[in-house]
Short mmCIF file of C-alpha atoms and ligand atoms in Angstrom, two decimals:
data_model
loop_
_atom_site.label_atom_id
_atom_site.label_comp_id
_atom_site.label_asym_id
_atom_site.label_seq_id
_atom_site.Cartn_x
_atom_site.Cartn_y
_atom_site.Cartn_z
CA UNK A 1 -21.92 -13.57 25.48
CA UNK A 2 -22.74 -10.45 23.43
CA UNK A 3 -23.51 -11.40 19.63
CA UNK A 4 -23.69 -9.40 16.91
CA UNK A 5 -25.45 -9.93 13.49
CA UNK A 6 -25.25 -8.84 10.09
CA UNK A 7 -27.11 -9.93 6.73
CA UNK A 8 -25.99 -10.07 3.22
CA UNK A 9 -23.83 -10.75 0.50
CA UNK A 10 -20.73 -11.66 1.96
CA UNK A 11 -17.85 -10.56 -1.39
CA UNK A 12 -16.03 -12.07 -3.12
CA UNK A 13 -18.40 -14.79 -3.76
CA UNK A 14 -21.82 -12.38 -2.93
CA UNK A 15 -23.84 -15.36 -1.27
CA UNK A 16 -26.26 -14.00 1.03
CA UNK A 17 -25.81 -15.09 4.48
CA UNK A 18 -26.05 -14.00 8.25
CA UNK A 19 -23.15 -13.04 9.86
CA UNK A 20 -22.54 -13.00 13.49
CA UNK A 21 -19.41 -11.81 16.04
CA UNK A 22 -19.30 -13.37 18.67
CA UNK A 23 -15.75 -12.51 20.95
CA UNK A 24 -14.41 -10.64 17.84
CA UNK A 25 -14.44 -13.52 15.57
CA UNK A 26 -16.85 -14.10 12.67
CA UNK A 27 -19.15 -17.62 12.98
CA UNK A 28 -22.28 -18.43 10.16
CA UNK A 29 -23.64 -20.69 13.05
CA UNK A 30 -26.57 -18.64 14.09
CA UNK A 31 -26.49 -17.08 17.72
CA UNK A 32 -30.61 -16.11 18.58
CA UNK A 33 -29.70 -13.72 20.85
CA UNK A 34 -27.76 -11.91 18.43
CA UNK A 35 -29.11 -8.04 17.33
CA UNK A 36 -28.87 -7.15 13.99
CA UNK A 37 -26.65 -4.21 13.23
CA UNK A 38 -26.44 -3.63 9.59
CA UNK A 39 -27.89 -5.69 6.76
CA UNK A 40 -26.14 -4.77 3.17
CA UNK A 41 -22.81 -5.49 1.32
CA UNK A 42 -20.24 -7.22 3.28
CA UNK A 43 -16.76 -6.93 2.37
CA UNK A 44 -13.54 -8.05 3.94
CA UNK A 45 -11.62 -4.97 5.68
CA UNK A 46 -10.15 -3.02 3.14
CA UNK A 47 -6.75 -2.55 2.36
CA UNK A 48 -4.10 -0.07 2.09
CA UNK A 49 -1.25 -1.14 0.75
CA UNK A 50 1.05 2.09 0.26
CA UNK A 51 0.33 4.34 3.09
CA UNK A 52 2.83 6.17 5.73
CA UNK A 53 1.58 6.93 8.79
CA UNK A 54 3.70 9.63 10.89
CA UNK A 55 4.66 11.30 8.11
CA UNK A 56 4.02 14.56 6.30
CA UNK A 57 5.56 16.84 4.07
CA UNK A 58 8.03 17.71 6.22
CA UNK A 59 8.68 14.40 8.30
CA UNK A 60 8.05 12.86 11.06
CA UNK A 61 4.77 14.02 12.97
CA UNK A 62 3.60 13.67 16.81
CA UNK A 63 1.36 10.39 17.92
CA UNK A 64 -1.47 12.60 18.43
CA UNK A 65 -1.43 13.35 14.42
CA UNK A 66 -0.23 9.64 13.75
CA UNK A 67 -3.39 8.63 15.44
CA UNK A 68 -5.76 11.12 13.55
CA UNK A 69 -4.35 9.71 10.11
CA UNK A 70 -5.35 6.38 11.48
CA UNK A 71 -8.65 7.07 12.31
CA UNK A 72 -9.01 8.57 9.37
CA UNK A 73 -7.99 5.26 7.37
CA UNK A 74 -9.92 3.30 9.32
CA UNK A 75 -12.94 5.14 8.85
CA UNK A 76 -13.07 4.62 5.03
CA UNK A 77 -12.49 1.09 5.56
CA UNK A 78 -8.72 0.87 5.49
CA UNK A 79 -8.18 -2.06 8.22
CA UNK A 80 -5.19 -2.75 7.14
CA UNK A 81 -2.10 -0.66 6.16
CA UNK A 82 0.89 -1.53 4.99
CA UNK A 83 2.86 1.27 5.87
CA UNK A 84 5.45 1.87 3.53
CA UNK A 85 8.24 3.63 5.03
CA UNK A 86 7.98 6.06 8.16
CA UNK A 87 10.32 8.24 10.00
CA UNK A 88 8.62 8.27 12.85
CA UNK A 89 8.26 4.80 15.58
CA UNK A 90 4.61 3.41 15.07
CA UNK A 91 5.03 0.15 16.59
CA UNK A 92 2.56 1.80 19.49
CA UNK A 93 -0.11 1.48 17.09
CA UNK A 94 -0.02 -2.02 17.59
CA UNK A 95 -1.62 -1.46 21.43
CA UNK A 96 -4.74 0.17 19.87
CA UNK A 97 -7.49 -2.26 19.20
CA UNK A 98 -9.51 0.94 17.76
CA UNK A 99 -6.88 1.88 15.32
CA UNK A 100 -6.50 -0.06 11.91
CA UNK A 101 -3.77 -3.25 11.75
CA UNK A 102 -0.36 -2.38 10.51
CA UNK A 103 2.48 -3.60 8.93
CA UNK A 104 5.50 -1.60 9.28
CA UNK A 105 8.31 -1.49 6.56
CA UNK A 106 10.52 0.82 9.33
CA UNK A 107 12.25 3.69 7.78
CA UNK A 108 13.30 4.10 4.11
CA UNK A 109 16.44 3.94 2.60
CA UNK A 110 17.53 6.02 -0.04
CA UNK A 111 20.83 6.77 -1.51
CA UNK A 112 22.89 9.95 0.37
CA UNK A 113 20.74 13.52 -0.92
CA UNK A 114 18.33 11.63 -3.09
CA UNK A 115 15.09 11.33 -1.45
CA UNK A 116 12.72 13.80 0.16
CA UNK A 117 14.40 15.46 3.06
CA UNK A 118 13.94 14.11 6.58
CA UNK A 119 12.46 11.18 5.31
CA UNK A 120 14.79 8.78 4.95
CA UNK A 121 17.87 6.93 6.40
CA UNK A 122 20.50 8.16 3.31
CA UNK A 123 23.50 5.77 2.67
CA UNK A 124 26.12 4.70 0.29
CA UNK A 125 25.81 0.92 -1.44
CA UNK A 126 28.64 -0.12 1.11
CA UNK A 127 25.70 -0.04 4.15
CA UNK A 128 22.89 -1.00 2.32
CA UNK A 129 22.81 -4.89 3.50
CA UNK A 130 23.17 -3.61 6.96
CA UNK A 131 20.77 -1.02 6.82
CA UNK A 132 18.25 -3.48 5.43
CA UNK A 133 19.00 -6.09 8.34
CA UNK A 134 18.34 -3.51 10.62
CA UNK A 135 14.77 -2.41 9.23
CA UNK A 136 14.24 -5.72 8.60
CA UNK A 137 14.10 -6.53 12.29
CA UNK A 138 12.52 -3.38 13.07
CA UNK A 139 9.79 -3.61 10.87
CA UNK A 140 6.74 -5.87 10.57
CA UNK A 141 7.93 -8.24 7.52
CA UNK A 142 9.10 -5.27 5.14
CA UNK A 143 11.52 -3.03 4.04
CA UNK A 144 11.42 -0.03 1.70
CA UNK A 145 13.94 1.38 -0.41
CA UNK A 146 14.07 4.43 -2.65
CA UNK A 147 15.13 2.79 -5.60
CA UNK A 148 15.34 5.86 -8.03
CA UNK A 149 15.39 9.33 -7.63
CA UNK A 150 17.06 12.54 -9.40
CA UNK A 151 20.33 12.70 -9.16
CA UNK A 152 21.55 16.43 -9.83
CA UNK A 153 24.67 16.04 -11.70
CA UNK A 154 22.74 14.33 -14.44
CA UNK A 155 19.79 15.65 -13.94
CA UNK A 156 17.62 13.29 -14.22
CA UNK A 157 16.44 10.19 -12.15
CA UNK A 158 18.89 7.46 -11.78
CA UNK A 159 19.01 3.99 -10.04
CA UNK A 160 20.15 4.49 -6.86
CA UNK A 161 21.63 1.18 -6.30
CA UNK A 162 24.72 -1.35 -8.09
CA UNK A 163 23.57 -4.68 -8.63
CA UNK A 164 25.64 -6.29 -6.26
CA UNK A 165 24.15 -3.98 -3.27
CA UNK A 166 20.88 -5.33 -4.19
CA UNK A 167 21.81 -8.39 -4.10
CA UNK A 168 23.38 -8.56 -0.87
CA UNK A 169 20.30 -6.69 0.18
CA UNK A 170 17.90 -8.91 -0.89
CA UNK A 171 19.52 -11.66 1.02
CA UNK A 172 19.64 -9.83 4.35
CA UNK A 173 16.01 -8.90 4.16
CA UNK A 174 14.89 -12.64 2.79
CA UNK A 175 17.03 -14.57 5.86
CA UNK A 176 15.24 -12.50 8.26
CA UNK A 177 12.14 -13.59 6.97
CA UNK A 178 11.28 -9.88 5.81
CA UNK A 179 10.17 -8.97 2.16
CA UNK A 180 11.42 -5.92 0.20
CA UNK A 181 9.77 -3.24 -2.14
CA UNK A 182 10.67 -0.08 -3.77
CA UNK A 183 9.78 3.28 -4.88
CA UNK A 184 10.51 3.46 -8.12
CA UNK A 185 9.14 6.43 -11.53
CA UNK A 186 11.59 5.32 -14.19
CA UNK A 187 13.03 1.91 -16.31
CA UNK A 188 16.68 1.75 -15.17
CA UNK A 189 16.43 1.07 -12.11
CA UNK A 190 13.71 -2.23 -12.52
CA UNK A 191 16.14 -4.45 -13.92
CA UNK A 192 18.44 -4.83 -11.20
CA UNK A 193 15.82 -4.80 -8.45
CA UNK A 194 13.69 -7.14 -10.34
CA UNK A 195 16.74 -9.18 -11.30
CA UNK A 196 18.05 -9.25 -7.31
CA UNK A 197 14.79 -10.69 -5.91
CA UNK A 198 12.39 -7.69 -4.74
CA UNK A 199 9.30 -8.52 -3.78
CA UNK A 200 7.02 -5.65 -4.59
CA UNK A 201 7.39 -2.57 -7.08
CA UNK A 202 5.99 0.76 -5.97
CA UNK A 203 4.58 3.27 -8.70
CA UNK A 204 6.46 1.24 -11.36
CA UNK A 205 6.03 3.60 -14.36
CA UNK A 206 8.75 2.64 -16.08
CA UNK A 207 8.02 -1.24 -16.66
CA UNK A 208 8.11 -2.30 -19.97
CA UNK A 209 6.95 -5.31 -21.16
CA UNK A 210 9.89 -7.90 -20.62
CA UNK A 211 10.18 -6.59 -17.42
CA UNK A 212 6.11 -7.13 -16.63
CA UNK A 213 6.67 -10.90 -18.10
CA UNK A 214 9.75 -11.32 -15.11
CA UNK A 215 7.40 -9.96 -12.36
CA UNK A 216 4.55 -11.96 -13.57
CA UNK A 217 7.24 -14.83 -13.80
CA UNK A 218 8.58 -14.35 -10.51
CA UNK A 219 5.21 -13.07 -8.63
CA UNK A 220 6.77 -9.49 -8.33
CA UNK A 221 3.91 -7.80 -6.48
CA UNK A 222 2.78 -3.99 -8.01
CA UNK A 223 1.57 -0.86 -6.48
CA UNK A 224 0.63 1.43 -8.78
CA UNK A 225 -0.50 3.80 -6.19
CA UNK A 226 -2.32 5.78 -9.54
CA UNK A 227 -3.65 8.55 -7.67
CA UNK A 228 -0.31 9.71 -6.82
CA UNK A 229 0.62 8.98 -10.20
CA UNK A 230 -1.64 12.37 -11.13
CA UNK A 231 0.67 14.90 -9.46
CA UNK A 232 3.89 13.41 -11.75
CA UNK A 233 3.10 17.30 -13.83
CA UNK A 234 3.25 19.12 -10.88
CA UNK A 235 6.43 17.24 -10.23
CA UNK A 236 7.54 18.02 -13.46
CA UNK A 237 6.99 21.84 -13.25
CA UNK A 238 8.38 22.16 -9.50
CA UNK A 239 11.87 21.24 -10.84
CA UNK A 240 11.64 21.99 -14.55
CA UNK A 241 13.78 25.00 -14.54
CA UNK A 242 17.21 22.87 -12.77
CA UNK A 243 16.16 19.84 -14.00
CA UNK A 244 14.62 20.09 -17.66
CA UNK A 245 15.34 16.57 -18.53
CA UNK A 246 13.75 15.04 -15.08
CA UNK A 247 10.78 17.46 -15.98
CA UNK A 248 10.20 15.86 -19.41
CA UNK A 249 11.12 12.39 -18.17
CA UNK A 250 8.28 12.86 -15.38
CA UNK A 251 5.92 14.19 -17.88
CA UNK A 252 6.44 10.92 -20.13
CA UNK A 253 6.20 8.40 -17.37
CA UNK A 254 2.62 10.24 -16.77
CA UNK A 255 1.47 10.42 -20.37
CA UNK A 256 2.42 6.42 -20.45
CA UNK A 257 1.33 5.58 -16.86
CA UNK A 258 -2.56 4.10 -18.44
CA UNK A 259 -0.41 2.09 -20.83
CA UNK A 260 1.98 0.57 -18.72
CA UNK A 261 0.12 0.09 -15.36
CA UNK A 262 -2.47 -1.70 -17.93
CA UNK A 263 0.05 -4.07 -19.41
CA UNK A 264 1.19 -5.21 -16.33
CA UNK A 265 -2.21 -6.15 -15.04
CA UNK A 266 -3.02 -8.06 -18.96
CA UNK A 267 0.34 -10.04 -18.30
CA UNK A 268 -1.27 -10.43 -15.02
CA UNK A 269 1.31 -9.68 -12.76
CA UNK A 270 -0.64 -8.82 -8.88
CA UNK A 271 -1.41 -5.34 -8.39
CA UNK A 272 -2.45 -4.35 -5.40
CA UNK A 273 -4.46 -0.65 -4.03
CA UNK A 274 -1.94 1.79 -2.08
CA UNK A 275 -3.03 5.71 -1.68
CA UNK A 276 0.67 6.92 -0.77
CA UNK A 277 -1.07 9.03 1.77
CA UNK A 278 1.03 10.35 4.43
CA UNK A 279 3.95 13.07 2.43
CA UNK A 280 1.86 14.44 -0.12
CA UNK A 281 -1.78 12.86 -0.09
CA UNK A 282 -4.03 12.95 2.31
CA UNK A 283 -5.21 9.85 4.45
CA UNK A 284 -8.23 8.04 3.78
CA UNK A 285 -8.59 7.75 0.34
CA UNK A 286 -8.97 3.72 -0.05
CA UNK A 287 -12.15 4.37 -2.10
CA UNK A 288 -10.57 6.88 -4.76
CA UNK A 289 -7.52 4.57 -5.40
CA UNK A 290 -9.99 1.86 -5.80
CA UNK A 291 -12.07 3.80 -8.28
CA UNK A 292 -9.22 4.86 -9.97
CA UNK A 293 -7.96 1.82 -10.27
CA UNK A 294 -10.90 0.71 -12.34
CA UNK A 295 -10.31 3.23 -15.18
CA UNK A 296 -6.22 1.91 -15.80
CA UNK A 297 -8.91 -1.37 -17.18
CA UNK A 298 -9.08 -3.46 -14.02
CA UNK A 299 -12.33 -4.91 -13.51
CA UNK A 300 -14.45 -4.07 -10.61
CA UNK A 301 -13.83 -7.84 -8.59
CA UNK A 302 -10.63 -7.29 -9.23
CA UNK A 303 -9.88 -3.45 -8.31
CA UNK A 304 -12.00 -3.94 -4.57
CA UNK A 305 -10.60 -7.46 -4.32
CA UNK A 306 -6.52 -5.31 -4.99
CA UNK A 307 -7.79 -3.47 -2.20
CA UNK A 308 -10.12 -6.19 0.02
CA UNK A 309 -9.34 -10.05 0.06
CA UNK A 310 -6.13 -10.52 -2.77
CA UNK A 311 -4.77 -7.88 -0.65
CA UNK A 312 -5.66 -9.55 2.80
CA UNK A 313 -4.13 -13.09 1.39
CA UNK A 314 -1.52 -11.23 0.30
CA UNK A 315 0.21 -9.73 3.55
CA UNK A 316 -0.98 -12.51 4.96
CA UNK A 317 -4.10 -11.78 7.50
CA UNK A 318 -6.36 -15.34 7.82
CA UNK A 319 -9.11 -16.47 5.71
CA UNK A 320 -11.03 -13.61 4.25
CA UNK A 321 -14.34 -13.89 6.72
CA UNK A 322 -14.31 -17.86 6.75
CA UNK A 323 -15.92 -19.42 9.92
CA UNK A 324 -13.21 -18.23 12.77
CA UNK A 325 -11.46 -15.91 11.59
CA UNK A 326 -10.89 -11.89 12.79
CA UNK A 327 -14.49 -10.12 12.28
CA UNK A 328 -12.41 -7.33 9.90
CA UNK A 329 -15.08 -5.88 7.44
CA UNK A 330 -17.59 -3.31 6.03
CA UNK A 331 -20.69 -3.16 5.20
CA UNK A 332 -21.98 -1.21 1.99
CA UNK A 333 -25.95 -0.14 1.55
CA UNK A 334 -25.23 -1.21 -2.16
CA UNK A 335 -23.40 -3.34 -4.55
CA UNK A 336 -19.88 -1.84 -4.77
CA UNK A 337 -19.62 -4.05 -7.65
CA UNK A 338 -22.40 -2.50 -9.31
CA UNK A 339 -20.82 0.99 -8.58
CA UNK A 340 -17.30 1.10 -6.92
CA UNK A 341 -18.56 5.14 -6.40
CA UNK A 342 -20.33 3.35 -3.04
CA UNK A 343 -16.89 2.58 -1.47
CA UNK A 344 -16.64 6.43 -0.53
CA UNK A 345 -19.49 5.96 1.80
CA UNK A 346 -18.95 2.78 4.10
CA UNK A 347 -22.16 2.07 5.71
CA UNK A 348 -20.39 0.43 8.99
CA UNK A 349 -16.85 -0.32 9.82
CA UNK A 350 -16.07 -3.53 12.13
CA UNK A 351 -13.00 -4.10 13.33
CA UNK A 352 -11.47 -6.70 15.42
CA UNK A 353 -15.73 -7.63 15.93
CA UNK A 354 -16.20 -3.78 17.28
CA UNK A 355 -18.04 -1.64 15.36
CA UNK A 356 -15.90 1.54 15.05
CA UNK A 357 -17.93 3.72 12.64
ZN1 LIG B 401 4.97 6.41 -0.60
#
């Protein structure tokens, strides 16, 4: 039996203890033949909640470059991803102890010509229960819709979905034991999603505050993803001269995004740390989203915990490092709580009790 041992304090509660893996699994009961690998900050495997893998700007991409973004992932400490909408088949990634655990929320679905081309399966309202279904029992326990996007004869973004589409949605995703989030920049389309039962609220720049109070209410989950939240100007300009009212309703939701992100987390609705790597950000990022997490006002426990254990609980992995469970962590030379600036360096990477970096 090979053992492996690590020493100190193990987050979120910082008590200083030995750690060993022993057949991938983490046990405090001390193993003397154990070598010590790394002694520092230990912190459950991080979390990406808003990632795609197989994408790019374009679409889908190959395994080989499905695999590099990853590795990549993994390598900042991003042990598990919740993908959030791919156009390309993953589920291999599943076989690959050395590559990061995944959820899958199968392929979006946006409304016919409003979404980012090749991206997307594009319906009417009509198929939208059936096209959830069917991602629901592709995917890994989610399913991702576009929920607003421009729409060109007005010119501006525009809920993509009736209420009663949602609706019926909602259901077909919730019987199949499969939870639902959206994409979504502006107000008009949160009401019905909220109102219909979504689980989870990408971006979510347009909440206001009786709409915060009903997620908070209701345990709506929200992904700010805030370092996508920086290119909303270059949005802005790319389609200001066709669309001058999506270009100043883009430029808003930015110049409000501090406020609003901020009241949600005061009203204490659960926000959770997603990079939205994959179309226009690069992968492995974890740390940055973390960090700028921190300056929308959340405090450090609980910007690394949106990103580390919450998150963890959250999707639903076991018991963040208790006695048994999956040896998924990092370890940090220093505090991260002291200086979240320390989460761009991991010291070591475990995963599944291997140490991969
Ligand atoms: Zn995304």
């Amino acid at each position: 039996m090979t053992a492996l041992r690590f020493r100190g304090p193990v987050l979120p509660d910082g008590e200083v203890r030995d750690l060993y893996v022993v057949d991938g699994r983490v046990t405090y009961e001390a193993v003397a033949s154990a070598e010590l690998v790394a002694e520092g900050w230990i912190v459950p495997g991080l979390v990406d909640a808003h990632c795609h893998i197989g994408l790019d700007a374009n679409g889908a991409v190959p395994e080989d470059v499905q695999e590099a973004q990853a590795l990549t992932d993994r390598d900042a400490g991003a042990l598990l991803l919740r993908d959030c909408g791919s156009a390309a088949d993953t589920s291999w990634i599943h076989d690959r102890d050395d590559l990061p655990r995944l959820i899958r929320a199968g392929r979006h679905i946006a409304r016919t010509r409003r979404y980012i081309r090749n991206y997307a399966h594009e319906i009417e309202p009509e198929d939208l229960a059936s096209y959830v279904a069917r991602e629901a029992e592709r995917g890994d326990g989610w399913v991702k819709l576009v929920g607003d996007w421009i729409e060109r004869d007005t010119g501006d973004l525009t809920p993509s979905w009736p209420r009663d589409a949602l609706e019926a949605a909602m259901k077909a995703a919730h019987d199949r034991g499969a939870r639902v989030t959206a994409h979504v920049f502006g107000a008009h389309a949160l009401p019905d999603l909220i109102g219909s039962g979504i689980d989870c609220i990408e971006h979510g720049t347009g909440l206001s505050g009786d709409l915060i109070d009903m997620m908070a209410e209701q345990g709506v989950a929200l992904v700010p993803t805030v370092k996508q939240l920086d290119n909303f100007p270059k949005y802005a300009e790319a389609g200001r001269d066709r669309f001058p009212r999506y270009a100043d309703h883009m430029e808003a939701l930015h110049a409000s995004r501090r406020e609003t992100i901020g009241a949600a987390y005061d009203a204490g609705v659960h926000i959770y740390a997603g990079t939205d790597a994959g179309g226009v950000l690069p992968h492995g990022l974890i740390g940055d989203e973390v960090i700028e997490l921190a300056t929308y006002g959340l405090s450090p426990e609980d910007a690394l915990g949106s990103a580390s254990w919450r998150a963890r609980t959250w999707l639903g992995m076991d018991d963040n490092l208790a006695e048994g469970t999956t040896a998924d962590f990092v370890v940090y030379a220093q505090n991260p709580l002291d200086d979240l600036g320390v989460l761009k360096g991991p010291g070591r990477v475990v995963l599944r009790g291997i140490v991969v970096a």
